[in-house]
Amino acid sequence: LIAKPIPTPAGTTPPIALVSTDLPRTVEVGDAPATPDKAPVVPLPVALSGRFAQPGDADCFLFAAEKGEALVF
């Protein structure tokens, strides 16, 4: 994990987190559903890439897990 400010024509941003991973990646297209009943199922292991479009935005994803399995978020 690296946090770097990005120079832009409007000025420098606050530090932005940059993460590198070898995991398969699923990229949010459009706006992911905000409720579990409409959430897409993603296979594990996975790195999810998306963005919060506005304050209060929520994105939901479903995955299978076994009792006692350790997951890192």
PDB file of C-alpha atoms in Angstrom:
ATOM      1  CA  LEU A   1       0.000   0.000   0.000  1.00  0.00           C
ATOM      2  CA  ILE A   2       1.343   3.394  -1.011  1.00  0.00           C
ATOM      3  CA  ALA A   3      -0.316   6.758  -0.346  1.00  0.00           C
ATOM      4  CA  LYS A   4       0.675   9.490  -2.793  1.00  0.00           C
ATOM      5  CA  PRO A   5      -0.676  12.973  -3.512  1.00  0.00           C
ATOM      6  CA  ILE A   6      -1.512  13.477  -7.204  1.00  0.00           C
ATOM      7  CA  PRO A   7      -0.797  16.806  -8.922  1.00  0.00           C
ATOM      8  CA  THR A   8      -3.717  18.068 -11.031  1.00  0.00           C
ATOM      9  CA  PRO A   9      -4.460  21.333 -12.866  1.00  0.00           C
ATOM     10  CA  ALA A  10      -6.724  22.278  -9.939  1.00  0.00           C
ATOM     11  CA  GLY A  11      -3.988  21.614  -7.346  1.00  0.00           C
ATOM     12  CA  THR A  12      -2.561  18.637  -5.515  1.00  0.00           C
ATOM     13  CA  THR A  13      -4.968  16.016  -4.147  1.00  0.00           C
ATOM     14  CA  PRO A  14      -4.809  14.625  -0.628  1.00  0.00           C
ATOM     15  CA  PRO A  15      -2.813  11.358  -0.550  1.00  0.00           C
ATOM     16  CA  ILE A  16      -4.528   8.630  -2.571  1.00  0.00           C
ATOM     17  CA  ALA A  17      -4.016   4.965  -1.632  1.00  0.00           C
ATOM     18  CA  LEU A  18      -2.491   2.845  -4.394  1.00  0.00           C
ATOM     19  CA  VAL A  19      -2.632  -0.929  -3.960  1.00  0.00           C
ATOM     20  CA  SER A  20      -0.928  -3.612  -6.030  1.00  0.00           C
ATOM     21  CA  THR A  21      -2.182  -7.220  -6.003  1.00  0.00           C
ATOM     22  CA  ASP A  22      -1.798 -10.508  -7.856  1.00  0.00           C
ATOM     23  CA  LEU A  23      -5.427 -11.451  -7.079  1.00  0.00           C
ATOM     24  CA  PRO A  24      -8.005 -11.699  -9.861  1.00  0.00           C
ATOM     25  CA  ARG A  25      -9.801  -8.361 -10.068  1.00  0.00           C
ATOM     26  CA  THR A  26     -13.492  -7.545 -10.439  1.00  0.00           C
ATOM     27  CA  VAL A  27     -14.148  -3.978 -11.536  1.00  0.00           C
ATOM     28  CA  GLU A  28     -17.380  -2.171 -10.701  1.00  0.00           C
ATOM     29  CA  VAL A  29     -19.145  -1.127 -13.902  1.00  0.00           C
ATOM     30  CA  GLY A  30     -21.630   1.695 -13.483  1.00  0.00           C
ATOM     31  CA  ASP A  31     -22.945   1.685  -9.929  1.00  0.00           C
ATOM     32  CA  ALA A  32     -22.984  -1.629  -8.052  1.00  0.00           C
ATOM     33  CA  PRO A  33     -26.266  -2.463  -6.299  1.00  0.00           C
ATOM     34  CA  ALA A  34     -26.642  -0.943  -2.834  1.00  0.00           C
ATOM     35  CA  THR A  35     -28.805  -3.788  -1.489  1.00  0.00           C
ATOM     36  CA  PRO A  36     -27.836  -7.452  -0.917  1.00  0.00           C
ATOM     37  CA  ASP A  37     -30.878  -8.774  -2.827  1.00  0.00           C
ATOM     38  CA  LYS A  38     -29.465  -7.315  -6.072  1.00  0.00           C
ATOM     39  CA  ALA A  39     -25.753  -7.858  -5.365  1.00  0.00           C
ATOM     40  CA  PRO A  40     -23.622  -9.795  -7.854  1.00  0.00           C
ATOM     41  CA  VAL A  41     -21.849 -12.968  -6.674  1.00  0.00           C
ATOM     42  CA  VAL A  42     -18.050 -12.710  -6.842  1.00  0.00           C
ATOM     43  CA  PRO A  43     -15.717 -15.722  -6.646  1.00  0.00           C
ATOM     44  CA  LEU A  44     -12.976 -15.753  -4.005  1.00  0.00           C
ATOM     45  CA  PRO A  45     -10.153 -14.887  -3.965  1.00  0.00           C
ATOM     46  CA  VAL A  46     -10.820 -11.514  -5.562  1.00  0.00           C
ATOM     47  CA  ALA A  47      -9.781  -7.872  -5.409  1.00  0.00           C
ATOM     48  CA  LEU A  48     -12.771  -5.550  -5.895  1.00  0.00           C
ATOM     49  CA  SER A  49     -12.178  -2.229  -7.633  1.00  0.00           C
ATOM     50  CA  GLY A  50     -14.807   0.471  -7.492  1.00  0.00           C
ATOM     51  CA  ARG A  51     -15.587   3.930  -6.285  1.00  0.00           C
ATOM     52  CA  PHE A  52     -18.066   5.729  -4.100  1.00  0.00           C
ATOM     53  CA  ALA A  53     -20.001   8.010  -6.451  1.00  0.00           C
ATOM     54  CA  GLN A  54     -21.353  10.305  -3.751  1.00  0.00           C
ATOM     55  CA  PRO A  55     -21.444  10.617   0.046  1.00  0.00           C
ATOM     56  CA  GLY A  56     -23.451   7.741   1.517  1.00  0.00           C
ATOM     57  CA  ASP A  57     -22.982   5.529  -1.572  1.00  0.00           C
ATOM     58  CA  ALA A  58     -22.910   1.810  -0.736  1.00  0.00           C
ATOM     59  CA  ASP A  59     -21.957  -1.157  -2.921  1.00  0.00           C
ATOM     60  CA  CYS A  60     -22.907  -4.781  -2.145  1.00  0.00           C
ATOM     61  CA  PHE A  61     -21.258  -7.994  -3.329  1.00  0.00           C
ATOM     62  CA  LEU A  62     -21.998 -11.620  -2.340  1.00  0.00           C
ATOM     63  CA  PHE A  63     -19.433 -14.386  -1.854  1.00  0.00           C
ATOM     64  CA  ALA A  64     -19.362 -17.911  -0.455  1.00  0.00           C
ATOM     65  CA  ALA A  65     -17.418 -18.547   2.762  1.00  0.00           C
ATOM     66  CA  GLU A  66     -17.009 -21.456   5.147  1.00  0.00           C
ATOM     67  CA  LYS A  67     -17.288 -21.266   8.930  1.00  0.00           C
ATOM     68  CA  GLY A  68     -13.834 -20.653  10.392  1.00  0.00           C
ATOM     69  CA  GLU A  69     -12.378 -19.448   7.084  1.00  0.00           C
ATOM     70  CA  ALA A  70     -10.145 -16.355   7.455  1.00  0.00           C
ATOM     71  CA  LEU A  71     -10.846 -13.504   5.023  1.00  0.00           C
ATOM     72  CA  VAL A  72      -9.002 -10.182   4.672  1.00  0.00           C
ATOM     73  CA  PHE A  73     -10.898  -7.016   3.731  1.00  0.00           C
TER      74      PHE A  73
END
